[in-house]
Short mmCIF file of C-alpha atoms in Angstrom, two decimals:
data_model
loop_
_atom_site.label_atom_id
_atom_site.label_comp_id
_atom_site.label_asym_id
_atom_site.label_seq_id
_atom_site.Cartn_x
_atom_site.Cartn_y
_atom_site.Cartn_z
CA UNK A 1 97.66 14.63 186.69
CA UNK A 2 100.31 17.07 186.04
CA UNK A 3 99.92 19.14 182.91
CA UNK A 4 103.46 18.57 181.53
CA UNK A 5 103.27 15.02 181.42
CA UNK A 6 101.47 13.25 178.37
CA UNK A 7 99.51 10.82 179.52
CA UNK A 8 100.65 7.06 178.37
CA UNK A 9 99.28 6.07 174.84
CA UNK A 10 97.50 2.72 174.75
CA UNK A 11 99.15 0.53 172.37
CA UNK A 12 98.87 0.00 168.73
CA UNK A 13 97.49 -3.71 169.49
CA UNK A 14 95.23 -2.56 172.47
CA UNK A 15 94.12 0.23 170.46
CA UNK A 16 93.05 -1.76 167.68
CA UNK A 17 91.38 -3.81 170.33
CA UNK A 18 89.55 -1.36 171.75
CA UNK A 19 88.36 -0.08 168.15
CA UNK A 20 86.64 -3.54 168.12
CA UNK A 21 85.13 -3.38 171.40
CA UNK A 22 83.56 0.17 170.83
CA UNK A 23 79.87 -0.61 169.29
CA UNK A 24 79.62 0.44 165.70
CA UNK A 25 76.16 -0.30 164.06
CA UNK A 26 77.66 -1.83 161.13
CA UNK A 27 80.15 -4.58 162.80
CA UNK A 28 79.96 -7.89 161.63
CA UNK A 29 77.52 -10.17 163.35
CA UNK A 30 79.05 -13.95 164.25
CA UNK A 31 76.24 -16.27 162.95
CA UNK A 32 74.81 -16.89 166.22
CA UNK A 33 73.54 -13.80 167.10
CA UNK A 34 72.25 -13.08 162.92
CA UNK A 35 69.28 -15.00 162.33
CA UNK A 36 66.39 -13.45 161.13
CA UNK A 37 64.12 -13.16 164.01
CA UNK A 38 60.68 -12.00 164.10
CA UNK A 39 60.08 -8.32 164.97
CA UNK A 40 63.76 -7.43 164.54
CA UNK A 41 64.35 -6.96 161.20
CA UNK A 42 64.94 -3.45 159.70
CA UNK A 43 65.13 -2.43 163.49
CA UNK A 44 67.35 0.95 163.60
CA UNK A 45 70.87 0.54 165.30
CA UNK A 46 70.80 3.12 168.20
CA UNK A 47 72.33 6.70 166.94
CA UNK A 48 75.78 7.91 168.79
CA UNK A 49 73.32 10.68 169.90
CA UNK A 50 71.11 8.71 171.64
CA UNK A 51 72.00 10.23 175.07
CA UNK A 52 70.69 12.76 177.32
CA UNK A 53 72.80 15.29 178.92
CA UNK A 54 72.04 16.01 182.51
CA UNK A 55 73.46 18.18 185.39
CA UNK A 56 73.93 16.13 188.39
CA UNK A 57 74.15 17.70 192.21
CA UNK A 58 74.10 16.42 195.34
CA UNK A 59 71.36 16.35 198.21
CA UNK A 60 72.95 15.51 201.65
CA UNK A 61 74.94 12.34 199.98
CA UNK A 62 72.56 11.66 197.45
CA UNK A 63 73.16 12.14 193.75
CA UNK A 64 70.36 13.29 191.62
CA UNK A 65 70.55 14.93 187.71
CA UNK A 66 67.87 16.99 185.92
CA UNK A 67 67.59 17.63 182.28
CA UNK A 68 70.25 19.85 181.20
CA UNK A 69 67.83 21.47 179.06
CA UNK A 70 65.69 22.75 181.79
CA UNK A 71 68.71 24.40 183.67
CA UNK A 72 68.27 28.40 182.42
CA UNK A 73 70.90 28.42 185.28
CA UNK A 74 73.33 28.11 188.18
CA UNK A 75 73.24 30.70 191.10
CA UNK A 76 75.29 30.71 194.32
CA UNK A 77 72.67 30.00 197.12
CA UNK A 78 71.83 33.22 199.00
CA UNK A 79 68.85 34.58 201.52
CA UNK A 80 65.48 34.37 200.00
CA UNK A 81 62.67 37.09 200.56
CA UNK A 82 60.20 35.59 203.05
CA UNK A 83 56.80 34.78 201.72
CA UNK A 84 54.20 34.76 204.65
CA UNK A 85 53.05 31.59 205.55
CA UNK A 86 54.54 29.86 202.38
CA UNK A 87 53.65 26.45 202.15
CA UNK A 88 56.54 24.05 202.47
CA UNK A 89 58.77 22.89 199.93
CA UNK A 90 58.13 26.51 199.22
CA UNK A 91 61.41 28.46 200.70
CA UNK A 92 61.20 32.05 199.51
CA UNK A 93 61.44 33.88 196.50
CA UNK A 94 64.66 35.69 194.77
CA UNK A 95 64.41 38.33 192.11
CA UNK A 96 66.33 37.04 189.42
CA UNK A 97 67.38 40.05 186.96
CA UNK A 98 63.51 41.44 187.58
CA UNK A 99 61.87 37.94 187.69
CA UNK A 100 60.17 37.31 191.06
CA UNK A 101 61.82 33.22 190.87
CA UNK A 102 59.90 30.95 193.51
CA UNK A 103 62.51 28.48 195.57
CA UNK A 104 61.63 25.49 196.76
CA UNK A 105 64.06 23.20 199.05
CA UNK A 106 64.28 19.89 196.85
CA UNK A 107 65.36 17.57 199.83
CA UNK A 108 62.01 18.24 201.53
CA UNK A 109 59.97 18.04 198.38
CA UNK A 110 61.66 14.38 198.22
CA UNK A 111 61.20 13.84 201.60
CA UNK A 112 64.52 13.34 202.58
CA UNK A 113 63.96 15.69 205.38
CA UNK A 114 61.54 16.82 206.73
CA UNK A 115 62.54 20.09 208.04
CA UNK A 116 62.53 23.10 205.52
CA UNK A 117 65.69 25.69 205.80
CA UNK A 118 65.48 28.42 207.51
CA UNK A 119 67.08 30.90 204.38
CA UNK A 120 64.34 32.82 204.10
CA UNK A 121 62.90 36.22 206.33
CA UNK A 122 65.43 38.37 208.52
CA UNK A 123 69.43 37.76 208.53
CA UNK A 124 68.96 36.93 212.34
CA UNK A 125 66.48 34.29 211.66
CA UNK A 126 67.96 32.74 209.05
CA UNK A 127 70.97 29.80 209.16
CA UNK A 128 74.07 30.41 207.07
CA UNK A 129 73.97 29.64 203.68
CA UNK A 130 76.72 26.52 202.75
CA UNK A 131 79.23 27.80 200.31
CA UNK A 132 78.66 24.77 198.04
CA UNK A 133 74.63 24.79 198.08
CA UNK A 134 73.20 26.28 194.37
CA UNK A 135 70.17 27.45 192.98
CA UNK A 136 69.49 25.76 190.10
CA UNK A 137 66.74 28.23 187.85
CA UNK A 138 65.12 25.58 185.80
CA UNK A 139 62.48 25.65 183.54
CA UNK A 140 59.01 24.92 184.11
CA UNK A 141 55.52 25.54 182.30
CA UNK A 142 54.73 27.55 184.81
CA UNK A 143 57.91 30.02 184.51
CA UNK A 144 61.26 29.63 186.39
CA UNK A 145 61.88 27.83 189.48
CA UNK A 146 64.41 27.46 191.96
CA UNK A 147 65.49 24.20 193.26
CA UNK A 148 67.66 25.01 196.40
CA UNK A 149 70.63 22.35 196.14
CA UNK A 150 73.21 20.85 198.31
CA UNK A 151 76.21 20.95 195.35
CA UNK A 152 76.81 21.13 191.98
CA UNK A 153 78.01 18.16 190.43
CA UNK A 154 78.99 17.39 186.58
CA UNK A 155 77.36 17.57 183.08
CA UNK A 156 77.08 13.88 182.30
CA UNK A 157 75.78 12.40 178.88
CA UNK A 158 73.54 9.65 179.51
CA UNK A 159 72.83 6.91 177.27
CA UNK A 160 68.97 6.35 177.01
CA UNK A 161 69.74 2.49 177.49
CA UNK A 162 70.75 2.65 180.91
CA UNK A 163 67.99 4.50 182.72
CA UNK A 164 65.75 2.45 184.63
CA UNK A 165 62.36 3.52 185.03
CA UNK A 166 60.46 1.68 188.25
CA UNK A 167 56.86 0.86 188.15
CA UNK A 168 56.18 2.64 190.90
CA UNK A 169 58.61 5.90 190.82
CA UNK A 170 57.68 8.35 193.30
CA UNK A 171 56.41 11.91 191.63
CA UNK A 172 58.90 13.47 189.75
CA UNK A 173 61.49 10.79 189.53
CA UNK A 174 61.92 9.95 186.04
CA UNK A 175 64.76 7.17 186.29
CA UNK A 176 67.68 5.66 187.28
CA UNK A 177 71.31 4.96 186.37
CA UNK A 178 73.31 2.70 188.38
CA UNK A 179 76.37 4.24 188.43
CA UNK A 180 80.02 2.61 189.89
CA UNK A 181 79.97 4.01 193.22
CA UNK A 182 76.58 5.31 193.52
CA UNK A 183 72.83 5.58 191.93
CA UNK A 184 72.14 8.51 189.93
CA UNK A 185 68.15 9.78 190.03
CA UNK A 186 66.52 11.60 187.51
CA UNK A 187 64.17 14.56 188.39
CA UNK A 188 61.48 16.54 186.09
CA UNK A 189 61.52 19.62 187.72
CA UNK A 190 57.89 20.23 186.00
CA UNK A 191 56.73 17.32 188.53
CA UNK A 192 59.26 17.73 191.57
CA UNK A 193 57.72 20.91 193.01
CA UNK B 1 81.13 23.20 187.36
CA UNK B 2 83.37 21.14 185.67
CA UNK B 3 82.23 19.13 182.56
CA UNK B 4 83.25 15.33 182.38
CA UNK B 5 86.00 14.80 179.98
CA UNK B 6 85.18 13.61 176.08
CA UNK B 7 86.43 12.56 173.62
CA UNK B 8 88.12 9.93 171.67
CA UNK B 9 90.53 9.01 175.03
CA UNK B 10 87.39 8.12 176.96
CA UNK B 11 85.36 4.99 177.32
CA UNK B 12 82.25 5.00 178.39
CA UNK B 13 81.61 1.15 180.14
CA UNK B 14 78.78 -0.61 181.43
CA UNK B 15 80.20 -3.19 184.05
CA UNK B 16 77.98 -6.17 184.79
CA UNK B 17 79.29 -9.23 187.09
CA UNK B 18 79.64 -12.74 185.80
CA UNK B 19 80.63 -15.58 188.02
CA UNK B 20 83.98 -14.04 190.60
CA UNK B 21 84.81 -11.81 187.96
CA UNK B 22 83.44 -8.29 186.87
CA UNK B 23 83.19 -6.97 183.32
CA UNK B 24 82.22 -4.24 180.93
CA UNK B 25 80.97 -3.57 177.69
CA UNK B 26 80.53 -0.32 175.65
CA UNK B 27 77.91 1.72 177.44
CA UNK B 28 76.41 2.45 173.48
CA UNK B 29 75.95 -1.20 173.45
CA UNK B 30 73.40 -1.55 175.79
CA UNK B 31 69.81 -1.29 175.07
CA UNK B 32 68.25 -2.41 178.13
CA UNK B 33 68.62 -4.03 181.71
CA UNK B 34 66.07 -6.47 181.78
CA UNK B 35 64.52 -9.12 184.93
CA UNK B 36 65.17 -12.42 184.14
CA UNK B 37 62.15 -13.58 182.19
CA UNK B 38 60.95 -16.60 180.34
CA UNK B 39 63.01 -18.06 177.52
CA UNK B 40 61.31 -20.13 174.62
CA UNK B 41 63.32 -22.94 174.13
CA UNK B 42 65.10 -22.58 170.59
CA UNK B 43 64.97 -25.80 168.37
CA UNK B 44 68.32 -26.51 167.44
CA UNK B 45 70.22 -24.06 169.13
CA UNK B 46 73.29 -25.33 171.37
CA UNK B 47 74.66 -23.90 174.56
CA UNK B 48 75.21 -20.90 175.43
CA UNK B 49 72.27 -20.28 173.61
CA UNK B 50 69.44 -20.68 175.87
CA UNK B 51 66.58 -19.57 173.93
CA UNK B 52 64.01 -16.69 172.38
CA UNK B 53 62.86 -13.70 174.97
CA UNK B 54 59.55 -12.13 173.35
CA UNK B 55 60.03 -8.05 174.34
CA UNK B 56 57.01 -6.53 173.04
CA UNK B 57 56.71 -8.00 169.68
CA UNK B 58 60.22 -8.76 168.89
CA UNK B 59 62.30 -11.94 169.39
CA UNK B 60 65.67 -12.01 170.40
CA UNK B 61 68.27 -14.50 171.39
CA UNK B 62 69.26 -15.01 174.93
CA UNK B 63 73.09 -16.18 175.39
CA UNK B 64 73.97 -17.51 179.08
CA UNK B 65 76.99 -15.79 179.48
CA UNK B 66 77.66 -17.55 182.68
CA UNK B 67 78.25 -20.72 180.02
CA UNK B 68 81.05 -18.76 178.52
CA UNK B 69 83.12 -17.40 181.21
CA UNK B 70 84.58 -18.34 184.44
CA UNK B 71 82.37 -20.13 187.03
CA UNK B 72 82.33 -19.18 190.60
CA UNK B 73 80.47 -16.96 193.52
CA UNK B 74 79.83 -13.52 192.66
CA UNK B 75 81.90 -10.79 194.30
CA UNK B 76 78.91 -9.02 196.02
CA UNK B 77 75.50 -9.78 196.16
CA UNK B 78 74.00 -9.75 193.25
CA UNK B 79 70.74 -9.86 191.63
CA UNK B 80 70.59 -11.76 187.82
CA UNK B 81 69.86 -10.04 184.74
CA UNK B 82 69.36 -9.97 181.27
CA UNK B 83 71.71 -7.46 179.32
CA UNK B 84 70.23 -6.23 176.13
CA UNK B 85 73.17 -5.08 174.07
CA UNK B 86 73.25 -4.08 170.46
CA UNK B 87 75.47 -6.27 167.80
CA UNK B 88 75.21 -4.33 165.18
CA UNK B 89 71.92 -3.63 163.88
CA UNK B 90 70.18 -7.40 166.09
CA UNK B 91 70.19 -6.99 169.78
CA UNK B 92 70.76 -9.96 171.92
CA UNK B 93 70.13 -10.81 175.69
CA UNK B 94 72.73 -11.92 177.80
CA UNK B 95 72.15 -13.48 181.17
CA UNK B 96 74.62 -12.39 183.82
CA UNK B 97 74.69 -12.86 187.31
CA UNK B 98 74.22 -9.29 188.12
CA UNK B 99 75.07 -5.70 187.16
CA UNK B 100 77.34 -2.57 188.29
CA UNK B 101 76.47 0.78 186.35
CA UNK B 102 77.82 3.25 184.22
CA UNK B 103 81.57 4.40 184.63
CA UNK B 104 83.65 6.48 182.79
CA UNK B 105 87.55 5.52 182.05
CA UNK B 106 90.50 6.99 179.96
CA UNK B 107 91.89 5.23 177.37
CA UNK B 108 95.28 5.37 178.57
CA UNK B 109 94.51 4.04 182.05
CA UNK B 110 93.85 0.79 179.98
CA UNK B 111 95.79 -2.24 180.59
CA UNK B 112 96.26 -4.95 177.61
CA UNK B 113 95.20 -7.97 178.90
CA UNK B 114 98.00 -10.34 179.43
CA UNK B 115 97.84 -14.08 177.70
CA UNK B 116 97.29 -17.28 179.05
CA UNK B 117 94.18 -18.62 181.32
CA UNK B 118 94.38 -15.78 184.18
CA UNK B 119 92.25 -13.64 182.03
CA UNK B 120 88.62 -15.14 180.60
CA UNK B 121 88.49 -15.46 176.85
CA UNK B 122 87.68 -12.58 174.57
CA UNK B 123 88.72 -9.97 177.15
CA UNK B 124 90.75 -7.03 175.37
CA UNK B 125 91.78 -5.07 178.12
CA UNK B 126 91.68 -4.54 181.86
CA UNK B 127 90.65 -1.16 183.70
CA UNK B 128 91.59 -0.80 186.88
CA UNK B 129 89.84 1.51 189.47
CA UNK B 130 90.90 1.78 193.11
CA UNK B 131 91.13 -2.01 193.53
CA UNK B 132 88.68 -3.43 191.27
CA UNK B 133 89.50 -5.15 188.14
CA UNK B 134 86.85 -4.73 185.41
CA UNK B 135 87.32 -6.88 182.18
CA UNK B 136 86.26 -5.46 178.96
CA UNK B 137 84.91 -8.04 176.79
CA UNK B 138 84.60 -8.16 172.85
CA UNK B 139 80.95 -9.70 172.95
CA UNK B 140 81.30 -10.58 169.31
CA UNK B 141 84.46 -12.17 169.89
CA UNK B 142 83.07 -13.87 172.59
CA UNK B 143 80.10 -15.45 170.09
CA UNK B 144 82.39 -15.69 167.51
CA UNK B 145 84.14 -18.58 169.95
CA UNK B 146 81.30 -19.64 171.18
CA UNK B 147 78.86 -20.12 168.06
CA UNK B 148 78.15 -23.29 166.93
CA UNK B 149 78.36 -22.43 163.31
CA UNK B 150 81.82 -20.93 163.96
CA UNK B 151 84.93 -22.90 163.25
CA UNK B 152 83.76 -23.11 159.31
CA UNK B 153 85.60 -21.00 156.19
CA UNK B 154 84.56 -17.35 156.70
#
């Protein structure tokens, strides 16, 4: 949208509208839906709050979001140092500011291929890096990790209502939201790598 | 990175197909996306009240929404489920015939919806995204129509 034109205003009418469609804990209940029912009484509303922000990125086409709290931060992808017979999803390790960092290549720890990078060891051995892949430094109990990613995506708050959580999630996936065009997962870092 | 726009010109939606048509409600409304489960049968309640789901301790009303709205084949494949959705402090369970996700609108991109018997009853507005129509429905209005205590003083 160009910045000198003001977006449309919704009507007064829609407006007021749209005020009634917007939840608000203390809206009045039609009769149908206010008995008293067993178990729901005294119930708290959900808070406005009730959300959790995540950072979503991308793995090959895939969407997937971790906590936004566990993000210390964002780093352009570069060449790791090599570690010797590093077990895979291992990649390398980065000094970050005087912090030996471990990476690990999160599409392989998810097995969504099963080939690790080659970003580690000697410039002649290694493939280029992609200009959109990122490190994401997030935190674990363990210290810092890096989770080699595809691309950066959004901040998105997520309503605690609309994550699914399967049965039978794999390790480390946490949920799901079922988003318009796609399926955002939810990863615990902790339990990812 | 850029950060997802917020504010008081966005709407957060939860779209959800009933019958040909898809719809959405306020994302804060929703509690849970449930499978279809067993329904008590409710003494004394009418249609589109189906019945009482018991969710781990609680009771709470299930509404068949498909009884309020338009009738007809889904637009995709679909799989049925219950829609937990807060009315103000009581949640209630609506059946649908299957749901979308989470999307994100402006305010502005809002249409009013027009009059007349195109649109489904108790819709407020339409949002249109690259093709597809969503209609966002005032579930209390909805009830209010629908309830079979309304039509009394008050």
């Amino acid at each position: 949208m160009s910045p000198d034109i003001d977006p449309p205003r919704p009507s007064s009418t829609l407006a007021e509208r749209l005020r009634a469609f917007r939840y608000h804990p203390e809206e009045e209940v039609p009769p149908l839906a206010a008995l008293p029912l067993r178990g729901e009484e005294g119930r708290p509303a959900p808070a406005a709050e009730e959300v959790r922000e995540v950072l979503s990125f991308d793995l090959g086409e895939r969407a997937y979001a971790v906590a936004l709290g566990a993000v210390l931060e964002i780093l352009r992808a570069r060449p790791l140092v090599e570690i010797p017979r590093a077990d895979p999803p291992l990649l390398g390790v980065l000094d970050v500011r005087g912090t030996v960092t471990p990476v690990y290549d999160l599409a392989h720890a998810l097995r969504l291929h099963g080939k690790l990078r080659r970003v580690a060891g000697p410039p002649e051995a290694c493939e280029a890096v992609p200009r959109e892949a990122r490190i994401l430094v997030a935190r674990t109990e363990s210290g810092p990790v890096g989770l080699w990613v595809d691309r950066v995506r959004d901040v998105i708050r997520v309503p605690l209502g609309v994550i699914e959580v399967g049965a039978d999630e794999p390790r480390g996936i946490t949920g799901r939201v079922r988003r318009a065009a796609d399926v955002l997962v939810l990863l615990d870092p902790e339990q990812v790598v | 990175m850029a950060p997802e726009p917020e504010g008081e010109g966005i709407l957060d939606l939860f779209t959800f197909v009933v019958g040909p048509h898809r719809y959405a409600v306020d994302v804060r409304r929703v509690d849970e996306v449930l499978a279809p489960a067993a329904v008590t049968p409710w003494a004394g309640a009418g249609s589109p009240v189906e019945g009482l789901l018991s969710l781990r301790g609680a009771e709470v009303p299930v509404v068949d929404l498909r009884l309020c709205l338009p009738r007809g084949a889904p637009p995709a494949p679909s799989e049925p489920k219950l829609l937990l959705c807060w009315l103000g402090r009581r949640r209630v369970a609506f059946r649908v015939d299957g749901i979308g996700g989470v999307t994100r609108v402006a305010m502005a991109r809002l249409q009013a919806a027009p009059p007349g018997p195109m649109v489904p009853p108790a819709v407020v507005a339409l949002s249109v995204e690259g093709g597809t129509v969503h209609f966002l429905l005032d579930l209390l209005e909805l009830l209010r129509r629908e309830s079979p205590l309304a039509g009394g003083p008050g």
